[in-house]
XYZ file of N, CA and C in Angstrom:
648
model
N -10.845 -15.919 17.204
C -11.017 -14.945 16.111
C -11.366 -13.559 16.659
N -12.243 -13.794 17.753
C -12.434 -12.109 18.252
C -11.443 -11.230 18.990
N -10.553 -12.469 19.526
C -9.218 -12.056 20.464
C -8.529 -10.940 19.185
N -8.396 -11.871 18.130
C -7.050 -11.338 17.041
C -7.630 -9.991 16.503
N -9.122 -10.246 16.660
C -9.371 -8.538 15.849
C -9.165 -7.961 16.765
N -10.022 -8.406 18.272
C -9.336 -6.760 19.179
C -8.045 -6.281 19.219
N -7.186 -7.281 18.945
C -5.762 -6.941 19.015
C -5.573 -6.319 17.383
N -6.192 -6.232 16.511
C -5.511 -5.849 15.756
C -6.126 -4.364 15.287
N -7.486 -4.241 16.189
C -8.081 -2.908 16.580
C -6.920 -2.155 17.452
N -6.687 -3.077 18.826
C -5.543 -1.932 19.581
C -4.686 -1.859 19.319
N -3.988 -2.578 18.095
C -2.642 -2.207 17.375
C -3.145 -1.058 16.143
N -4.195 -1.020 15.640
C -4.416 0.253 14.700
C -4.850 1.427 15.934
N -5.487 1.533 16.788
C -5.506 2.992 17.773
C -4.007 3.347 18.691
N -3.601 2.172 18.935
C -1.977 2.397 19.096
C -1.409 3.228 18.244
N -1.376 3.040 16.761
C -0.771 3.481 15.934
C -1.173 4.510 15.860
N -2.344 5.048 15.817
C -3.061 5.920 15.031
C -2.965 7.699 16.335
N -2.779 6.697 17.938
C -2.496 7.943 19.134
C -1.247 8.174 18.771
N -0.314 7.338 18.520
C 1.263 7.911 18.355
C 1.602 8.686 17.174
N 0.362 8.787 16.121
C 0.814 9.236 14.514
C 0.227 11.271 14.966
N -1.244 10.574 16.053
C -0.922 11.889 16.450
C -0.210 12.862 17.051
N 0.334 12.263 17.957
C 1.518 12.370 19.208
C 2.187 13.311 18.043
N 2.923 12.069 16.909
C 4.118 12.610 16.115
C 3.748 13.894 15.462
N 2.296 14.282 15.014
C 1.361 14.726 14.539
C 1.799 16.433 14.760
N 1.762 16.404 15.969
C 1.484 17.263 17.065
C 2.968 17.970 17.327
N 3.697 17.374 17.397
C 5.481 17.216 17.459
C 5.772 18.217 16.149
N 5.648 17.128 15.478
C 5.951 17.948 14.299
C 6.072 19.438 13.489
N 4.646 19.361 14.018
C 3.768 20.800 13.814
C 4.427 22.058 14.408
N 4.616 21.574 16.197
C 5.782 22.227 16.730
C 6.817 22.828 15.990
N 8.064 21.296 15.785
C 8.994 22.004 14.944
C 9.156 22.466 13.615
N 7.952 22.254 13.273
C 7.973 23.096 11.761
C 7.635 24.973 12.266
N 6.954 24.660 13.106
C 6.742 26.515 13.776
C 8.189 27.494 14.402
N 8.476 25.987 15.132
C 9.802 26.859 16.159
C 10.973 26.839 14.833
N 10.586 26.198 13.536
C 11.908 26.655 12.798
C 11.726 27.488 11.580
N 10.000 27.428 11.205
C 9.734 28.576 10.179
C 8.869 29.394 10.076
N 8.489 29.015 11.421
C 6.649 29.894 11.484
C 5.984 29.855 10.506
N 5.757 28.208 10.107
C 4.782 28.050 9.275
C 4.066 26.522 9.487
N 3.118 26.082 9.587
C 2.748 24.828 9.588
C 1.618 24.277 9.367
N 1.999 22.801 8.192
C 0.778 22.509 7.593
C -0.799 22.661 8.046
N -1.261 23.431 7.394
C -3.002 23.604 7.606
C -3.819 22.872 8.215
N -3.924 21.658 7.161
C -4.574 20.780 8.060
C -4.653 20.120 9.139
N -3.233 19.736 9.037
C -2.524 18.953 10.312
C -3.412 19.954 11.429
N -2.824 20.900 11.103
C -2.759 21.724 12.584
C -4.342 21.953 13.151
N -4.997 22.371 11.990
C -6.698 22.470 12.597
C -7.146 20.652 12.957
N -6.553 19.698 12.697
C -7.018 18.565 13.315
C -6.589 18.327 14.641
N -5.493 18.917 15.349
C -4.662 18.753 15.512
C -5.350 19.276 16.987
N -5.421 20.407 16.831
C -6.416 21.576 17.735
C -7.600 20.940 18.154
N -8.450 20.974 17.359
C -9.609 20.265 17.228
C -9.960 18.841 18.034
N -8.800 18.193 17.956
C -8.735 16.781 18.722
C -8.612 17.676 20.271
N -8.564 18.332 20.808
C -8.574 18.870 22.022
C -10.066 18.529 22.855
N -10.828 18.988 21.401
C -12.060 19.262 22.222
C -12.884 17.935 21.962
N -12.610 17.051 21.347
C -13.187 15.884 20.958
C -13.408 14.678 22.211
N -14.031 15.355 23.280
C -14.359 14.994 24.903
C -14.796 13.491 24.754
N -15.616 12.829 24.179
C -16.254 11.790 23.987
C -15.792 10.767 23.060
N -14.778 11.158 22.870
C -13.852 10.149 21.819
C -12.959 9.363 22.362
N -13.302 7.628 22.210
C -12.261 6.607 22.975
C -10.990 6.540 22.308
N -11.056 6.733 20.964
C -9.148 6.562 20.372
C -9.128 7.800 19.473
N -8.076 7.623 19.248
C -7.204 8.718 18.149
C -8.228 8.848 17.013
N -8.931 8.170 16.146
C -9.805 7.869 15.189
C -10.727 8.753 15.001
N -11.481 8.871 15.992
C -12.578 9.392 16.571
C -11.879 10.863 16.824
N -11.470 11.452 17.533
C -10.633 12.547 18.072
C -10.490 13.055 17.169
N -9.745 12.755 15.891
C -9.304 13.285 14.762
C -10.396 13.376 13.602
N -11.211 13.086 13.767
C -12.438 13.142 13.103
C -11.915 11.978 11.600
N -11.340 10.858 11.728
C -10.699 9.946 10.676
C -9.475 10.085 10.671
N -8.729 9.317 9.873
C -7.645 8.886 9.148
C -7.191 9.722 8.524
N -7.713 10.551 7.613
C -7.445 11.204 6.578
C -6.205 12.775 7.191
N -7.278 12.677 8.634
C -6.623 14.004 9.784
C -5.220 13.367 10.210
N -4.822 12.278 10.288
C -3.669 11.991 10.615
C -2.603 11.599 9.641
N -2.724 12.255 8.266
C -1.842 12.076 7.527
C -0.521 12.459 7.425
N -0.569 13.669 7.753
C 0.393 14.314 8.149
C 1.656 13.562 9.660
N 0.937 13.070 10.665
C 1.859 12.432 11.518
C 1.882 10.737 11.083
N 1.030 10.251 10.575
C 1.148 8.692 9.600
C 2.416 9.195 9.078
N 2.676 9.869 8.009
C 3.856 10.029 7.576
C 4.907 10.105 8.174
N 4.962 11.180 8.528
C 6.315 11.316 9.564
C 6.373 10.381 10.552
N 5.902 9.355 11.188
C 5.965 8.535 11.903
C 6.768 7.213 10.870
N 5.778 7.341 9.746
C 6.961 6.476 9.258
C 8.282 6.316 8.369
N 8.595 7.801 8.714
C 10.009 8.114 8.423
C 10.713 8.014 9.274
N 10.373 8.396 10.484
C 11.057 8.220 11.933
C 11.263 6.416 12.387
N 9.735 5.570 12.448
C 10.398 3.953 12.318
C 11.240 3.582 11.212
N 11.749 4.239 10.293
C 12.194 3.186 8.802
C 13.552 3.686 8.806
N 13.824 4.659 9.912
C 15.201 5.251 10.247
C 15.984 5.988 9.502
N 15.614 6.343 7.772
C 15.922 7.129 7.083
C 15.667 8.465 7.589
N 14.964 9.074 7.858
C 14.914 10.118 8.420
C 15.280 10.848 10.020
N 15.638 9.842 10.583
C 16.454 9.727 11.894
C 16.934 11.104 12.570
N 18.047 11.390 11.881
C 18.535 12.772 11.898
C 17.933 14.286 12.188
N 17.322 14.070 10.564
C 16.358 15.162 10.338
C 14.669 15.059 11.842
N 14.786 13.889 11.820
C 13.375 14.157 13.019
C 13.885 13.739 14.250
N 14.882 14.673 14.669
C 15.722 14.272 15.812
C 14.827 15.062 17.029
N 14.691 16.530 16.892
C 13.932 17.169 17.249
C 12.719 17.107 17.649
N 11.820 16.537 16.708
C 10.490 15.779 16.903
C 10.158 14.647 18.013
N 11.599 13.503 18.059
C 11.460 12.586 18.891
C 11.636 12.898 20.046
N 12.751 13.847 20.407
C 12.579 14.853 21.386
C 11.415 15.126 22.495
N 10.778 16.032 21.613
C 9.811 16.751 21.908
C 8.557 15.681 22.704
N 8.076 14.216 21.041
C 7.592 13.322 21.557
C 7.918 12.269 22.831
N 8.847 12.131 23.373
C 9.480 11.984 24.582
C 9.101 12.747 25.845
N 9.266 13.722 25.692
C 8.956 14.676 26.663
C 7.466 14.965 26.889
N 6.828 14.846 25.671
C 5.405 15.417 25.873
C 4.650 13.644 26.669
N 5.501 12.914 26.487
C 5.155 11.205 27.190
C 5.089 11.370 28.775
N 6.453 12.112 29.190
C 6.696 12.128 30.202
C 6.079 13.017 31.134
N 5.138 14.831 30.394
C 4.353 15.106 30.423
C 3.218 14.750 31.126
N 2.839 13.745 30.131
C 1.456 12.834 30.339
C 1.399 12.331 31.690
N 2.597 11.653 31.728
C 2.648 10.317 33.024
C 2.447 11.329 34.126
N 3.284 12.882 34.452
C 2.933 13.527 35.341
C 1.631 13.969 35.445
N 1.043 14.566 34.668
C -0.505 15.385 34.593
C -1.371 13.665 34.827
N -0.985 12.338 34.329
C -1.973 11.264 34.806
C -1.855 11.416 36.398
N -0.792 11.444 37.085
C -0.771 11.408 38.552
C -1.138 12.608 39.032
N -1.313 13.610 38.733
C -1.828 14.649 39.591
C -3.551 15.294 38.759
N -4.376 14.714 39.873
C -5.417 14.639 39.592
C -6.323 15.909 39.506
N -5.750 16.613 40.687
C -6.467 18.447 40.898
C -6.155 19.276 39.381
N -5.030 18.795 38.796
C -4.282 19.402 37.439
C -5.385 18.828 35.757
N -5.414 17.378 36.323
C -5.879 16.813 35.539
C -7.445 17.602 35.231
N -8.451 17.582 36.546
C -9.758 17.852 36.404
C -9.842 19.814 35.794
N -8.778 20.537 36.255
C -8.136 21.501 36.343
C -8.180 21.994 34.920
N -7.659 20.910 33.759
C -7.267 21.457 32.495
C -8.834 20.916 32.045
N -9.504 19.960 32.435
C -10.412 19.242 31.558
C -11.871 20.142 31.634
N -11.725 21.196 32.667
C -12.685 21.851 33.577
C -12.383 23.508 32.067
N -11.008 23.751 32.108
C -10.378 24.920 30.977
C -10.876 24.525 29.870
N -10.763 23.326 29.583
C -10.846 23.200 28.116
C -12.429 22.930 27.868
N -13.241 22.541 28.694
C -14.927 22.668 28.521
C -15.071 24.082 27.742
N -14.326 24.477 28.892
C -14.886 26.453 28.609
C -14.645 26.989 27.779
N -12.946 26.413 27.258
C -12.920 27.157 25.765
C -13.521 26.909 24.637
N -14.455 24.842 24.948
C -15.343 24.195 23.594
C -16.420 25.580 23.471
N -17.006 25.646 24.915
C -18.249 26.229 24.966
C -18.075 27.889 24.512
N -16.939 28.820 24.743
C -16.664 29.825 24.066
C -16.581 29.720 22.703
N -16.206 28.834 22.229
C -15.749 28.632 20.291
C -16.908 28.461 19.942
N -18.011 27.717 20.564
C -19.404 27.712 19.540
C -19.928 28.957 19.596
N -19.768 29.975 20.552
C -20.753 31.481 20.066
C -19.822 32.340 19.567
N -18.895 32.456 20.008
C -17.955 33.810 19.089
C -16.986 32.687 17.746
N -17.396 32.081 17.192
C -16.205 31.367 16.179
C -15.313 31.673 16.251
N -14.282 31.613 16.957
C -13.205 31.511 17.169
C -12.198 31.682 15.587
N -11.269 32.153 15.332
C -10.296 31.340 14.365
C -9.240 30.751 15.289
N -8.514 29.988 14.504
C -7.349 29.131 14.990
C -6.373 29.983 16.173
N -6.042 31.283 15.529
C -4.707 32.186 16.285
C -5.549 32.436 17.729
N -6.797 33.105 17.610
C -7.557 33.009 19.118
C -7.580 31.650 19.897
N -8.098 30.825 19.449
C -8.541 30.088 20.089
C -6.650 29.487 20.407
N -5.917 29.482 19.961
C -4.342 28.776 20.117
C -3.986 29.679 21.309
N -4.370 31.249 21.211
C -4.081 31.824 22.409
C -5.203 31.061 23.914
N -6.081 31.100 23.819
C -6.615 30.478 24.769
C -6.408 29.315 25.116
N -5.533 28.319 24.738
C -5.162 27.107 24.766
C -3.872 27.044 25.655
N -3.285 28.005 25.141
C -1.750 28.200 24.693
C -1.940 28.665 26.939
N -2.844 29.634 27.166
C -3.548 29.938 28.582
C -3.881 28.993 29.534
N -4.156 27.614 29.214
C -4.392 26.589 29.590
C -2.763 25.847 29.854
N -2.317 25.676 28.858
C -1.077 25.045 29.171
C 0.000 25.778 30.369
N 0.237 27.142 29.836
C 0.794 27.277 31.154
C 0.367 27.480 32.541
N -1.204 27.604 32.597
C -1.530 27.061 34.261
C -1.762 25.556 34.583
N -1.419 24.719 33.768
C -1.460 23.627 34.131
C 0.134 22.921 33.885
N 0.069 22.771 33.098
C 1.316 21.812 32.480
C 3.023 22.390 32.668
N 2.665 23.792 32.367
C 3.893 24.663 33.079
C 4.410 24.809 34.406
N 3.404 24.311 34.834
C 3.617 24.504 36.551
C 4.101 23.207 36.980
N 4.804 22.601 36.500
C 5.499 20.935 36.255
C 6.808 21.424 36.020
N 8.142 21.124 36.964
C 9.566 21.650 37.209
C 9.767 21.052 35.972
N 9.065 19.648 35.343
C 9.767 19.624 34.339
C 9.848 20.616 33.206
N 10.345 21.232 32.109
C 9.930 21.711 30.993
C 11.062 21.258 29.666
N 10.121 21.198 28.495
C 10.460 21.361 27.282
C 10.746 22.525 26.614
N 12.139 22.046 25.705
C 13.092 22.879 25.391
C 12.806 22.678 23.486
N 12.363 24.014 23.774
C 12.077 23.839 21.805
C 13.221 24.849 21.457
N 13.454 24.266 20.239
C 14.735 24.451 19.255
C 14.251 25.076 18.052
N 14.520 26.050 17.483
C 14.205 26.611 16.076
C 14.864 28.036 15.998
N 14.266 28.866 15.273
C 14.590 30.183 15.100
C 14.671 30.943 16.149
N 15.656 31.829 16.372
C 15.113 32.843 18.260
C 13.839 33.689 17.197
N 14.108 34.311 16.294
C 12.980 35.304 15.402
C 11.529 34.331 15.379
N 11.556 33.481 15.312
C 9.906 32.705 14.965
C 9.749 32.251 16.645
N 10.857 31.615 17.556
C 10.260 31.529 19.154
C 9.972 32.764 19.837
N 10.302 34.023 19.433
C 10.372 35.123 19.950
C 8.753 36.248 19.625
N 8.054 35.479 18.665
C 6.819 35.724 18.121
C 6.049 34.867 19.235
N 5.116 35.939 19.972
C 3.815 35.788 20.767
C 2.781 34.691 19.938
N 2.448 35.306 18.858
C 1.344 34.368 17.800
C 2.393 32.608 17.852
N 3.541 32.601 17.112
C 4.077 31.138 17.419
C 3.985 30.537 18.660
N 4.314 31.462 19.702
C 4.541 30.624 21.122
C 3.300 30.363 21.551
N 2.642 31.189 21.371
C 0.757 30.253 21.729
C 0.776 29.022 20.617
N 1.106 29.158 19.648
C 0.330 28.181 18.948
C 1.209 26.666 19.295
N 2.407 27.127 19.417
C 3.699 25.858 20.264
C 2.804 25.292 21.139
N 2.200 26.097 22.231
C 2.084 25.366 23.338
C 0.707 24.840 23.120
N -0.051 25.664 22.297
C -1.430 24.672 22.009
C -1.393 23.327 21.121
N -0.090 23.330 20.728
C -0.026 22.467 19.737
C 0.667 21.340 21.066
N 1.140 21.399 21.882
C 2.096 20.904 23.020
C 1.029 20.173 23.454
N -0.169 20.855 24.107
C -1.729 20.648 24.757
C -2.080 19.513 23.970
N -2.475 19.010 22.686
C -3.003 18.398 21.399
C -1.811 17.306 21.859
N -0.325 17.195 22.013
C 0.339 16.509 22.131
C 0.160 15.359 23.193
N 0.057 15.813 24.359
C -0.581 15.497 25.305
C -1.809 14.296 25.366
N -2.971 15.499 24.802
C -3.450 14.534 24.368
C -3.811 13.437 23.911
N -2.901 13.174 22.922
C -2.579 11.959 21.966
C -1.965 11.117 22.800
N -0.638 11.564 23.472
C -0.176 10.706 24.821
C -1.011 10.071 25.590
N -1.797 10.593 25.814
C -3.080 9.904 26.510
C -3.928 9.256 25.975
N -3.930 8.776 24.694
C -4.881 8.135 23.800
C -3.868 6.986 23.451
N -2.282 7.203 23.844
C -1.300 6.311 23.504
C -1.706 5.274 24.576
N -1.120 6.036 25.660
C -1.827 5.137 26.840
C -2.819 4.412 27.322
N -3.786 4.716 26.721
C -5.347 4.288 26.925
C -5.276 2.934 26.037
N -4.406 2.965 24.680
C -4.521 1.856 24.040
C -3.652 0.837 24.265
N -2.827 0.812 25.531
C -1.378 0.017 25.906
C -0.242 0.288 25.182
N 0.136 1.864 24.763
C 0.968 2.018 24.249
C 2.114 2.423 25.539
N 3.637 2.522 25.388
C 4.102 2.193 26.210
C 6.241 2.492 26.120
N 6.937 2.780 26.525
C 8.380 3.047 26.312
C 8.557 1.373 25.451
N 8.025 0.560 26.762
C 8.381 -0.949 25.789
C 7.791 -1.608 24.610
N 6.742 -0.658 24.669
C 6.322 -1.057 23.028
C 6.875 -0.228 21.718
N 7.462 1.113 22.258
C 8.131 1.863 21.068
C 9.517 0.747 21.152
N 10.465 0.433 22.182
C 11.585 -0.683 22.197
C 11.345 -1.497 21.013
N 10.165 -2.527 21.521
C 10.295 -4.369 21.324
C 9.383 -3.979 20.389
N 8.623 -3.253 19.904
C 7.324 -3.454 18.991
C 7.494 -2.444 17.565
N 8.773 -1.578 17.080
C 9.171 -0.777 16.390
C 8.157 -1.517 15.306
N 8.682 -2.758 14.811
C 8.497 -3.267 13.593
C 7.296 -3.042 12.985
N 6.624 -3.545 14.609
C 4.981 -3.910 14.403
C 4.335 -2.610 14.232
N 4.775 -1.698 14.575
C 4.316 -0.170 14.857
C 4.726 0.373 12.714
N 5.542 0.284 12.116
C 5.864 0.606 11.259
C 5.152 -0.440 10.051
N 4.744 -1.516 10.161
C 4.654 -2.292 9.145
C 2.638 -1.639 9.585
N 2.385 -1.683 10.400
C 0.837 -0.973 10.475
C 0.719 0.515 10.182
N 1.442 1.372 10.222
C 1.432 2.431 9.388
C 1.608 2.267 8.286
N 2.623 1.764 7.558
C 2.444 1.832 6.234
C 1.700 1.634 5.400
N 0.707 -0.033 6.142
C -0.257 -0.512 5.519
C -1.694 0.173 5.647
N -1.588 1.096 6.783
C -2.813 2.643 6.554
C -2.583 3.556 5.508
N -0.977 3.855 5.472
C -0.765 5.172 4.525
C -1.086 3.850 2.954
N -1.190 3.254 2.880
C -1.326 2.838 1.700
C -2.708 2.235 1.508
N -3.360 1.898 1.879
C -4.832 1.264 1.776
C -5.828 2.253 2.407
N -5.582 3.216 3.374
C -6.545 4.035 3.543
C -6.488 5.848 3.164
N -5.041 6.052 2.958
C -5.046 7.384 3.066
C -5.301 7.747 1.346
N -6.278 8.661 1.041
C -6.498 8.953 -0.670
C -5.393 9.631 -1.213
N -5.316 9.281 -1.916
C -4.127 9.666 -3.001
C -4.365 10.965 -3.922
């Protein structure tokens, strides 16, 4: 009996790192195509950056309620109706995986960003920050760390909204947050072969969050 709950604990933080992942994705291409993106999402989104002491997605996001926005779209993307339209997104979530796996192996990078991002928690508690600052200081972080990786991601949207300074910080802080979640994917045995062989299981546990926990 205790086996089946832990497993059915690391199948809800499974779910819940990838809803951010998608979370995070999303947010992206709603910016790179209208320079606009949902509110909340996005201040949870941010916010999970600095959430140092947090073992899963749950915690990070300060609840459930913060991951509504990628709960959803995650389960438009498993139920394959929306396929098309979040072509872009899966994209992005792909890449920001592959991301991860590099910044897990390089350790000077790793301590590097975790060492940046102290400094920007500890700057936001005396000057309050709003979102557009603090996305620029983030946005500062990503490209001395994560940019400096031959790999890079190729965002797609408007040249007029990628061509805006204010969007492209907030892209890449939102990229940073992505990351993140990748790493909260991982931490819970999430995995290429569990998005494969485990679609079902991944979609039939979202739904049953967006419906029993998220308020209406």
């Amino acid at each position: 009996m205790a086996d089946q709950t832990m497993q059915q604990q690391q199948w809800r933080n499974r779910t819940l790192a990838l809803a951010g992942l998608i979370q995070a994705a999303g947010l992206v291409d709603q910016l790179a195509r209208t320079g606009q993106a949902e509110p909340k999402a996005m201040e949870a989104s941010i916010n999970s950056l600095f959430a140092f002491s947090s073992e899963n997605a749950e915690q990070a996001f300060g609840g459930i309620d913060n991951l509504e926005f990628g709960l959803r779209s995650l389960r438009d993307i498993l139920s394959g109706n929306d396929y098309a339209e979040k072509q872009n997104i899966l994209r992005y979530s792909m890449g920001v995986m592959h991301l991860q796996k590099k910044l897990r192996n390089d350790r000077d990078m790793t301590s590097l960003m975790a060492n940046r991002l102290q400094h920007a928690a500890k700057k936001t508690e005396f000057d309050d920050s709003d979102i557009s600052s603090l996305c620029t200081s983030l946005a500062a972080i990503y490209q001395d760390t994560l940019s400096k990786f031959s790999y890079r991601l190729q965002i797609r949207g408007s040249a007029q909204q990628l061509q805006s300074s204010h969007n492209a910080a907030k892209i890449r802080a939102l990229l940073l947050a992505a990351v993140r979640s990748a790493f909260l994917w991982h931490q819970s045995g999430g995995s290429r072969w569990v998005l494969l062989f485990q679609r079902g299981r991944l979609f039939e546990q979202t739904k049953q969050m967006l419906n029993t926990e998220i308020r209406h």
